[in-house]
PDB file of C-alpha atoms and ligand atoms in Angstrom:
ATOM      1  CA  UNK A   1    -161.140 -39.631  28.135  1.00 76.00           C
ATOM      2  CA  UNK A   2    -164.509 -38.418  29.508  1.00 82.00           C
ATOM      3  CA  UNK A   3    -166.306 -40.987  31.667  1.00 88.00           C
ATOM      4  CA  UNK A   4    -170.035 -41.614  31.248  1.00 87.00           C
ATOM      5  CA  UNK A   5    -172.494 -39.933  33.612  1.00 89.00           C
ATOM      6  CA  UNK A   6    -175.368 -41.792  35.326  1.00 86.00           C
ATOM      7  CA  UNK A   7    -178.079 -39.850  33.544  1.00 81.00           C
ATOM      8  CA  UNK A   8    -180.536 -42.549  32.656  1.00 61.00           C
ATOM      9  CA  UNK A   9    -182.773 -42.513  29.604  1.00 48.00           C
ATOM     10  CA  UNK A  10    -185.657 -41.044  31.579  1.00 51.00           C
ATOM     11  CA  UNK A  11    -183.657 -38.238  33.140  1.00 54.00           C
ATOM     12  CA  UNK A  12    -185.503 -35.811  30.877  1.00 49.00           C
ATOM     13  CA  UNK A  13    -188.584 -36.656  32.930  1.00 54.00           C
ATOM     14  CA  UNK A  14    -186.891 -35.842  36.228  1.00 65.00           C
ATOM     15  CA  UNK A  15    -188.615 -32.545  36.738  1.00 64.00           C
ATOM     16  CA  UNK A  16    -191.898 -31.265  35.471  1.00 62.00           C
ATOM     17  CA  UNK A  17    -191.277 -28.249  37.688  1.00 66.00           C
ATOM     18  CA  UNK A  18    -188.677 -26.162  35.888  1.00 68.00           C
ATOM     19  CA  UNK A  19    -187.771 -24.408  39.169  1.00 80.00           C
ATOM     20  CA  UNK A  20    -186.417 -27.619  40.668  1.00 89.00           C
ATOM     21  CA  UNK A  21    -182.632 -27.884  40.716  1.00 93.00           C
ATOM     22  CA  UNK A  22    -181.231 -30.797  38.738  1.00 93.00           C
ATOM     23  CA  UNK A  23    -177.509 -30.244  39.223  1.00 95.00           C
ATOM     24  CA  UNK A  24    -175.247 -28.117  41.393  1.00 98.00           C
ATOM     25  CA  UNK A  25    -171.692 -27.926  40.073  1.00 98.00           C
ATOM     26  CA  UNK A  26    -169.716 -27.287  43.270  1.00 98.00           C
ATOM     27  CA  UNK A  27    -166.384 -25.533  42.616  1.00 98.00           C
ATOM     28  CA  UNK A  28    -167.398 -25.416  38.975  1.00 98.00           C
ATOM     29  CA  UNK A  29    -164.860 -22.786  37.890  1.00 98.00           C
ATOM     30  CA  UNK A  30    -165.935 -20.818  34.828  1.00 97.00           C
ATOM     31  CA  UNK A  31    -168.334 -23.530  33.686  1.00 97.00           C
ATOM     32  CA  UNK A  32    -165.924 -25.859  31.932  1.00 95.00           C
ATOM     33  CA  UNK A  33    -167.885 -28.942  33.012  1.00 96.00           C
ATOM     34  CA  UNK A  34    -171.446 -27.662  33.325  1.00 97.00           C
ATOM     35  CA  UNK A  35    -171.446 -26.214  29.782  1.00 96.00           C
ATOM     36  CA  UNK A  36    -170.362 -29.584  28.443  1.00 94.00           C
ATOM     37  CA  UNK A  37    -173.042 -31.423  30.415  1.00 94.00           C
ATOM     38  CA  UNK A  38    -175.720 -29.026  29.176  1.00 93.00           C
ATOM     39  CA  UNK A  39    -174.575 -29.509  25.592  1.00 92.00           C
ATOM     40  CA  UNK A  40    -174.228 -33.288  25.914  1.00 89.00           C
ATOM     41  CA  UNK A  41    -177.585 -33.844  27.664  1.00 87.00           C
ATOM     42  CA  UNK A  42    -179.822 -31.073  26.292  1.00 85.00           C
ATOM     43  CA  UNK A  43    -183.068 -32.819  27.258  1.00 82.00           C
ATOM     44  CA  UNK A  44    -182.479 -32.806  31.006  1.00 86.00           C
ATOM     45  CA  UNK A  45    -185.012 -30.552  32.680  1.00 85.00           C
ATOM     46  CA  UNK A  46    -184.615 -28.334  35.722  1.00 89.00           C
ATOM     47  CA  UNK A  47    -182.059 -25.749  36.820  1.00 93.00           C
ATOM     48  CA  UNK A  48    -178.291 -26.170  36.631  1.00 96.00           C
ATOM     49  CA  UNK A  49    -176.346 -24.057  39.136  1.00 98.00           C
ATOM     50  CA  UNK A  50    -172.608 -23.368  39.091  1.00 98.00           C
ATOM     51  CA  UNK A  51    -170.983 -22.426  42.397  1.00 98.00           C
ATOM     52  CA  UNK A  52    -167.524 -21.026  43.003  1.00 98.00           C
ATOM     53  CA  UNK A  53    -165.747 -18.263  44.895  1.00 98.00           C
ATOM     54  CA  UNK A  54    -166.684 -14.650  44.126  1.00 98.00           C
ATOM     55  CA  UNK A  55    -163.397 -13.933  42.335  1.00 98.00           C
ATOM     56  CA  UNK A  56    -164.300 -16.624  39.792  1.00 98.00           C
ATOM     57  CA  UNK A  57    -168.081 -16.284  39.590  1.00 98.00           C
ATOM     58  CA  UNK A  58    -167.884 -12.508  39.129  1.00 98.00           C
ATOM     59  CA  UNK A  59    -165.993 -13.058  35.872  1.00 98.00           C
ATOM     60  CA  UNK A  60    -168.825 -15.116  34.368  1.00 98.00           C
ATOM     61  CA  UNK A  61    -171.150 -13.301  31.969  1.00 97.00           C
ATOM     62  CA  UNK A  62    -174.596 -14.009  33.477  1.00 97.00           C
ATOM     63  CA  UNK A  63    -176.477 -13.544  30.188  1.00 97.00           C
ATOM     64  CA  UNK A  64    -174.063 -15.806  28.339  1.00 97.00           C
ATOM     65  CA  UNK A  65    -174.413 -18.399  31.121  1.00 97.00           C
ATOM     66  CA  UNK A  66    -178.190 -18.218  30.767  1.00 96.00           C
ATOM     67  CA  UNK A  67    -177.988 -19.012  27.063  1.00 95.00           C
ATOM     68  CA  UNK A  68    -175.655 -21.881  27.902  1.00 95.00           C
ATOM     69  CA  UNK A  69    -178.180 -23.200  30.414  1.00 94.00           C
ATOM     70  CA  UNK A  70    -176.713 -22.528  33.844  1.00 97.00           C
ATOM     71  CA  UNK A  71    -176.867 -20.030  36.714  1.00 98.00           C
ATOM     72  CA  UNK A  72    -173.680 -18.799  38.412  1.00 98.00           C
ATOM     73  CA  UNK A  73    -173.768 -18.454  42.214  1.00 98.00           C
ATOM     74  CA  UNK A  74    -171.164 -17.428  44.771  1.00 98.00           C
ATOM     75  CA  UNK A  75    -170.655 -20.131  47.396  1.00 98.00           C
ATOM     76  CA  UNK A  76    -167.673 -21.235  49.489  1.00 98.00           C
ATOM     77  CA  UNK A  77    -167.811 -25.035  49.546  1.00 98.00           C
ATOM     78  CA  UNK A  78    -166.565 -25.171  53.131  1.00 98.00           C
ATOM     79  CA  UNK A  79    -169.890 -23.675  54.209  1.00 98.00           C
ATOM     80  CA  UNK A  80    -173.144 -25.668  54.331  1.00 98.00           C
ATOM     81  CA  UNK A  81    -174.594 -26.153  50.852  1.00 98.00           C
ATOM     82  CA  UNK A  82    -177.484 -23.659  50.496  1.00 98.00           C
ATOM     83  CA  UNK A  83    -179.252 -25.458  47.611  1.00 97.00           C
ATOM     84  CA  UNK A  84    -181.178 -28.219  49.365  1.00 96.00           C
ATOM     85  CA  UNK A  85    -182.550 -31.346  47.756  1.00 94.00           C
ATOM     86  CA  UNK A  86    -181.047 -31.038  44.263  1.00 94.00           C
ATOM     87  CA  UNK A  87    -180.886 -34.215  42.230  1.00 92.00           C
ATOM     88  CA  UNK A  88    -177.106 -34.101  41.652  1.00 95.00           C
ATOM     89  CA  UNK A  89    -174.221 -32.437  43.491  1.00 97.00           C
ATOM     90  CA  UNK A  90    -171.266 -32.529  41.126  1.00 98.00           C
ATOM     91  CA  UNK A  91    -167.617 -32.106  42.110  1.00 98.00           C
ATOM     92  CA  UNK A  92    -165.248 -32.279  39.154  1.00 98.00           C
ATOM     93  CA  UNK A  93    -161.502 -32.024  39.788  1.00 96.00           C
ATOM     94  CA  UNK A  94    -162.194 -30.436  43.161  1.00 98.00           C
ATOM     95  CA  UNK A  95    -161.343 -33.034  45.796  1.00 97.00           C
ATOM     96  CA  UNK A  96    -157.971 -33.908  44.247  1.00 96.00           C
ATOM     97  CA  UNK A  97    -156.909 -30.354  45.187  1.00 96.00           C
ATOM     98  CA  UNK A  98    -157.325 -31.239  48.871  1.00 97.00           C
ATOM     99  CA  UNK A  99    -156.089 -33.843  51.312  1.00 96.00           C
ATOM    100  CA  UNK A 100    -158.559 -35.767  53.465  1.00 97.00           C
ATOM    101  CA  UNK A 101    -159.034 -33.091  56.192  1.00 97.00           C
ATOM    102  CA  UNK A 102    -160.476 -30.366  53.934  1.00 98.00           C
ATOM    103  CA  UNK A 103    -162.119 -32.953  51.652  1.00 98.00           C
ATOM    104  CA  UNK A 104    -164.126 -34.246  54.619  1.00 98.00           C
ATOM    105  CA  UNK A 105    -165.305 -30.689  55.345  1.00 98.00           C
ATOM    106  CA  UNK A 106    -166.370 -30.165  51.699  1.00 98.00           C
ATOM    107  CA  UNK A 107    -168.233 -33.484  51.629  1.00 98.00           C
ATOM    108  CA  UNK A 108    -169.958 -32.856  54.967  1.00 98.00           C
ATOM    109  CA  UNK A 109    -171.015 -29.365  53.831  1.00 98.00           C
ATOM    110  CA  UNK A 110    -172.465 -30.901  50.654  1.00 98.00           C
ATOM    111  CA  UNK A 111    -174.118 -33.781  52.497  1.00 98.00           C
ATOM    112  CA  UNK A 112    -175.977 -31.300  54.705  1.00 97.00           C
ATOM    113  CA  UNK A 113    -178.131 -30.427  51.672  1.00 98.00           C
ATOM    114  CA  UNK A 114    -178.884 -34.064  50.870  1.00 97.00           C
ATOM    115  CA  UNK A 115    -179.856 -35.541  54.220  1.00 94.00           C
ATOM    116  CA  UNK A 116    -183.574 -34.799  53.852  1.00 92.00           C
ATOM    117  CA  UNK A 117    -183.682 -36.357  50.365  1.00 91.00           C
ATOM    118  CA  UNK A 118    -181.493 -39.477  50.811  1.00 92.00           C
ATOM    119  CA  UNK A 119    -183.327 -41.566  48.230  1.00 87.00           C
ATOM    120  CA  UNK A 120    -183.272 -38.807  45.649  1.00 90.00           C
ATOM    121  CA  UNK A 121    -180.121 -36.675  45.857  1.00 94.00           C
ATOM    122  CA  UNK A 122    -176.875 -38.067  44.473  1.00 95.00           C
ATOM    123  CA  UNK A 123    -173.259 -37.028  44.755  1.00 97.00           C
ATOM    124  CA  UNK A 124    -171.183 -37.200  41.561  1.00 97.00           C
ATOM    125  CA  UNK A 125    -167.396 -36.974  41.892  1.00 98.00           C
ATOM    126  CA  UNK A 126    -165.502 -36.727  38.607  1.00 97.00           C
ATOM    127  CA  UNK A 127    -161.837 -37.416  39.330  1.00 96.00           C
ATOM    128  CA  UNK A 128    -159.140 -40.046  38.958  1.00 95.00           C
ATOM    129  CA  UNK A 129    -159.993 -43.423  40.498  1.00 96.00           C
ATOM    130  CA  UNK A 130    -156.663 -45.195  40.647  1.00 94.00           C
ATOM    131  CA  UNK A 131    -156.246 -48.942  40.994  1.00 93.00           C
ATOM    132  CA  UNK A 132    -155.210 -50.001  44.508  1.00 91.00           C
ATOM    133  CA  UNK A 133    -151.978 -51.445  43.130  1.00 91.00           C
ATOM    134  CA  UNK A 134    -150.092 -50.947  39.882  1.00 89.00           C
ATOM    135  CA  UNK A 135    -151.131 -47.422  38.960  1.00 88.00           C
ATOM    136  CA  UNK A 136    -149.553 -45.947  35.818  1.00 88.00           C
ATOM    137  CA  UNK A 137    -146.448 -43.759  35.868  1.00 90.00           C
ATOM    138  CA  UNK A 138    -148.239 -40.612  34.672  1.00 89.00           C
ATOM    139  CA  UNK A 139    -150.986 -40.923  37.325  1.00 89.00           C
ATOM    140  CA  UNK A 140    -148.317 -41.422  40.002  1.00 89.00           C
ATOM    141  CA  UNK A 141    -146.594 -38.261  38.772  1.00 91.00           C
ATOM    142  CA  UNK A 142    -149.863 -36.289  38.861  1.00 89.00           C
ATOM    143  CA  UNK A 143    -150.400 -37.506  42.431  1.00 89.00           C
ATOM    144  CA  UNK A 144    -146.956 -36.205  43.432  1.00 92.00           C
ATOM    145  CA  UNK A 145    -147.572 -32.899  41.657  1.00 92.00           C
ATOM    146  CA  UNK A 146    -150.930 -32.431  43.440  1.00 92.00           C
ATOM    147  CA  UNK A 147    -149.185 -33.083  46.774  1.00 92.00           C
ATOM    148  CA  UNK A 148    -146.460 -30.531  46.025  1.00 90.00           C
ATOM    149  CA  UNK A 149    -148.648 -27.841  44.482  1.00 87.00           C
ATOM    150  CA  UNK A 150    -151.648 -27.765  46.825  1.00 89.00           C
ATOM    151  CA  UNK A 151    -151.249 -30.540  49.421  1.00 91.00           C
ATOM    152  CA  UNK A 152    -153.796 -32.483  47.373  1.00 92.00           C
ATOM    153  CA  UNK A 153    -153.813 -36.076  46.193  1.00 93.00           C
ATOM    154  CA  UNK A 154    -155.161 -38.475  43.615  1.00 93.00           C
ATOM    155  CA  UNK A 155    -157.078 -41.350  45.226  1.00 96.00           C
ATOM    156  CA  UNK A 156    -157.356 -45.079  44.740  1.00 96.00           C
ATOM    157  CA  UNK A 157    -160.705 -46.848  44.683  1.00 96.00           C
ATOM    158  CA  UNK A 158    -160.170 -47.958  48.310  1.00 97.00           C
ATOM    159  CA  UNK A 159    -159.302 -44.423  49.385  1.00 97.00           C
ATOM    160  CA  UNK A 160    -162.510 -43.102  47.785  1.00 98.00           C
ATOM    161  CA  UNK A 161    -164.558 -45.747  49.630  1.00 98.00           C
ATOM    162  CA  UNK A 162    -162.857 -44.803  52.901  1.00 98.00           C
ATOM    163  CA  UNK A 163    -163.244 -41.028  52.439  1.00 98.00           C
ATOM    164  CA  UNK A 164    -166.894 -41.294  51.440  1.00 98.00           C
ATOM    165  CA  UNK A 165    -167.624 -43.806  54.190  1.00 98.00           C
ATOM    166  CA  UNK A 166    -166.179 -41.408  56.790  1.00 97.00           C
ATOM    167  CA  UNK A 167    -168.524 -38.646  55.604  1.00 98.00           C
ATOM    168  CA  UNK A 168    -171.751 -40.658  55.577  1.00 97.00           C
ATOM    169  CA  UNK A 169    -171.856 -41.630  51.904  1.00 98.00           C
ATOM    170  CA  UNK A 170    -172.012 -44.981  50.139  1.00 97.00           C
ATOM    171  CA  UNK A 171    -170.712 -45.503  46.610  1.00 97.00           C
ATOM    172  CA  UNK A 172    -173.480 -46.802  44.324  1.00 95.00           C
ATOM    173  CA  UNK A 173    -171.409 -47.152  41.178  1.00 95.00           C
ATOM    174  CA  UNK A 174    -168.129 -46.013  39.654  1.00 96.00           C
ATOM    175  CA  UNK A 175    -168.718 -44.973  36.023  1.00 95.00           C
ATOM    176  CA  UNK A 176    -165.383 -45.581  34.352  1.00 93.00           C
ATOM    177  CA  UNK A 177    -164.195 -44.178  31.028  1.00 89.00           C
ATOM    178  CA  UNK A 178    -163.334 -46.698  28.323  1.00 89.00           C
ATOM    179  CA  UNK A 179    -159.670 -45.826  28.742  1.00 87.00           C
ATOM    180  CA  UNK A 180    -157.623 -44.106  31.432  1.00 86.00           C
ATOM    181  CA  UNK A 181    -158.413 -43.727  35.120  1.00 91.00           C
ATOM    182  CA  UNK A 182    -160.880 -40.830  35.114  1.00 93.00           C
ATOM    183  CA  UNK A 183    -164.288 -41.827  36.438  1.00 95.00           C
ATOM    184  CA  UNK A 184    -167.534 -40.508  37.850  1.00 96.00           C
ATOM    185  CA  UNK A 185    -168.258 -41.825  41.334  1.00 97.00           C
ATOM    186  CA  UNK A 186    -171.982 -41.916  42.093  1.00 96.00           C
ATOM    187  CA  UNK A 187    -172.742 -41.907  45.817  1.00 97.00           C
ATOM    188  CA  UNK A 188    -175.739 -41.536  48.101  1.00 96.00           C
ATOM    189  CA  UNK A 189    -176.249 -40.505  51.705  1.00 97.00           C
ATOM    190  CA  UNK A 190    -176.366 -43.564  53.941  1.00 95.00           C
TER     191      UNK A 190
HETATM  192  C1  SAM B 201    -159.295 -27.517  39.707  1.00 73.93           C
HETATM  193  S1  SAM B 201    -160.579 -26.313  39.597  1.00 73.93           S
HETATM  194  C2  SAM B 201    -161.904 -27.304  38.929  1.00 73.93           C
HETATM  195  C3  SAM B 201    -162.891 -26.456  38.215  1.00 73.93           C
HETATM  196  C4  SAM B 201    -164.022 -27.251  37.525  1.00 73.93           C
HETATM  197  N1  SAM B 201    -164.773 -28.040  38.484  1.00 73.93           N
HETATM  198  C5  SAM B 201    -163.496 -28.119  36.408  1.00 73.93           C
HETATM  199  O1  SAM B 201    -163.723 -29.322  36.433  1.00 73.93           O
HETATM  200  O2  SAM B 201    -162.863 -27.591  35.493  1.00 73.93           O
HETATM  201  C6  SAM B 201    -161.062 -26.112  41.322  1.00 73.93           C
HETATM  202  C7  SAM B 201    -162.113 -25.025  41.523  1.00 73.93           C
HETATM  203  O3  SAM B 201    -162.430 -24.938  42.923  1.00 73.93           O
HETATM  204  C8  SAM B 201    -162.667 -23.583  43.220  1.00 73.93           C
HETATM  205  N2  SAM B 201    -162.552 -23.354  44.665  1.00 73.93           N
HETATM  206  C9  SAM B 201    -161.425 -23.341  45.422  1.00 73.93           C
HETATM  207  N3  SAM B 201    -161.730 -23.105  46.704  1.00 73.93           N
HETATM  208  C10 SAM B 201    -163.092 -22.967  46.758  1.00 73.93           C
HETATM  209  C11 SAM B 201    -164.002 -22.731  47.811  1.00 73.93           C
HETATM  210  N4  SAM B 201    -163.589 -22.586  49.090  1.00 73.93           N
HETATM  211  N5  SAM B 201    -165.321 -22.678  47.522  1.00 73.93           N
HETATM  212  C12 SAM B 201    -165.748 -22.821  46.235  1.00 73.93           C
HETATM  213  N6  SAM B 201    -164.927 -23.055  45.186  1.00 73.93           N
HETATM  214  C13 SAM B 201    -163.609 -23.121  45.450  1.00 73.93           C
HETATM  215  C14 SAM B 201    -161.623 -22.845  42.422  1.00 73.93           C
HETATM  216  O4  SAM B 201    -161.946 -21.483  42.275  1.00 73.93           O
HETATM  217  C15 SAM B 201    -161.651 -23.641  41.107  1.00 73.93           C
HETATM  218  O5  SAM B 201    -162.577 -23.095  40.195  1.00 73.93           O
END
C-alpha cells in the first residue's frame, strides 16, 4: 500500500519561481515514483528532477519525461548532490539496497545539498519501516533476500533513527500507510 506524502495543502504555493526545484528523485530509476507523484499531485509547482546512473537515464525519452513533468539527469548518488536547496530529496527503495556503510555515504552526499537551507529542504525516504519487535514473516524474508542479493537490509524504526542520526538528520515524522510497513520518513538537517 502506498504511504501518504507530506505535501501539505499549500504545497502548490511553494514556488512562484518555476525554475526552483521542488523535488529531486535520487536513484529514481526510469521514473516509476516521480511519474506517480506528478500525476497524484498535479498542482505542485517547480521542477521535478530524476537522477540515476547513465545506463538508466540514457534509456529515458526526454520529451516523454517532459510531458510527464520531470527532467532526467545523470548523477551518481555517492557523489555530492549537485542540485542545492531543493525542497525535497526523495529516495524510494534505494537505501534498502545498501547496508549502513554505503547508506551513510549516500545520505551525507545528499545532505551536502541541504545544509545551507536547513529550515526548508527535507529528506523523504520511502521504504519499509519495520517494528522493532514482531515484524511479519514476509518482511523478514524480504530482509534476508536483500542481504543475500545486494548486501542490503530492511530497517526497523530504531535503525532508521540511528542511521539518520549518524548522518546529521532528525526524523520529523514517519508517514505510514494504512496497512503494511511501507512508509515515508520525513527528515531534516539538524
Ligand atoms: C531498487 S531501484 C529503485 C528505483 C526507484 N527509486 C523506484 O522506487 O522504483 C534502485 C535504483 O538505484 C539506482 N542506482 C544504483 N546505484 C546508483 C548510483 N551509484 N547512483 C545513482 N543511482 C544508482 C539504480 O540504477 C536503480 O534505478
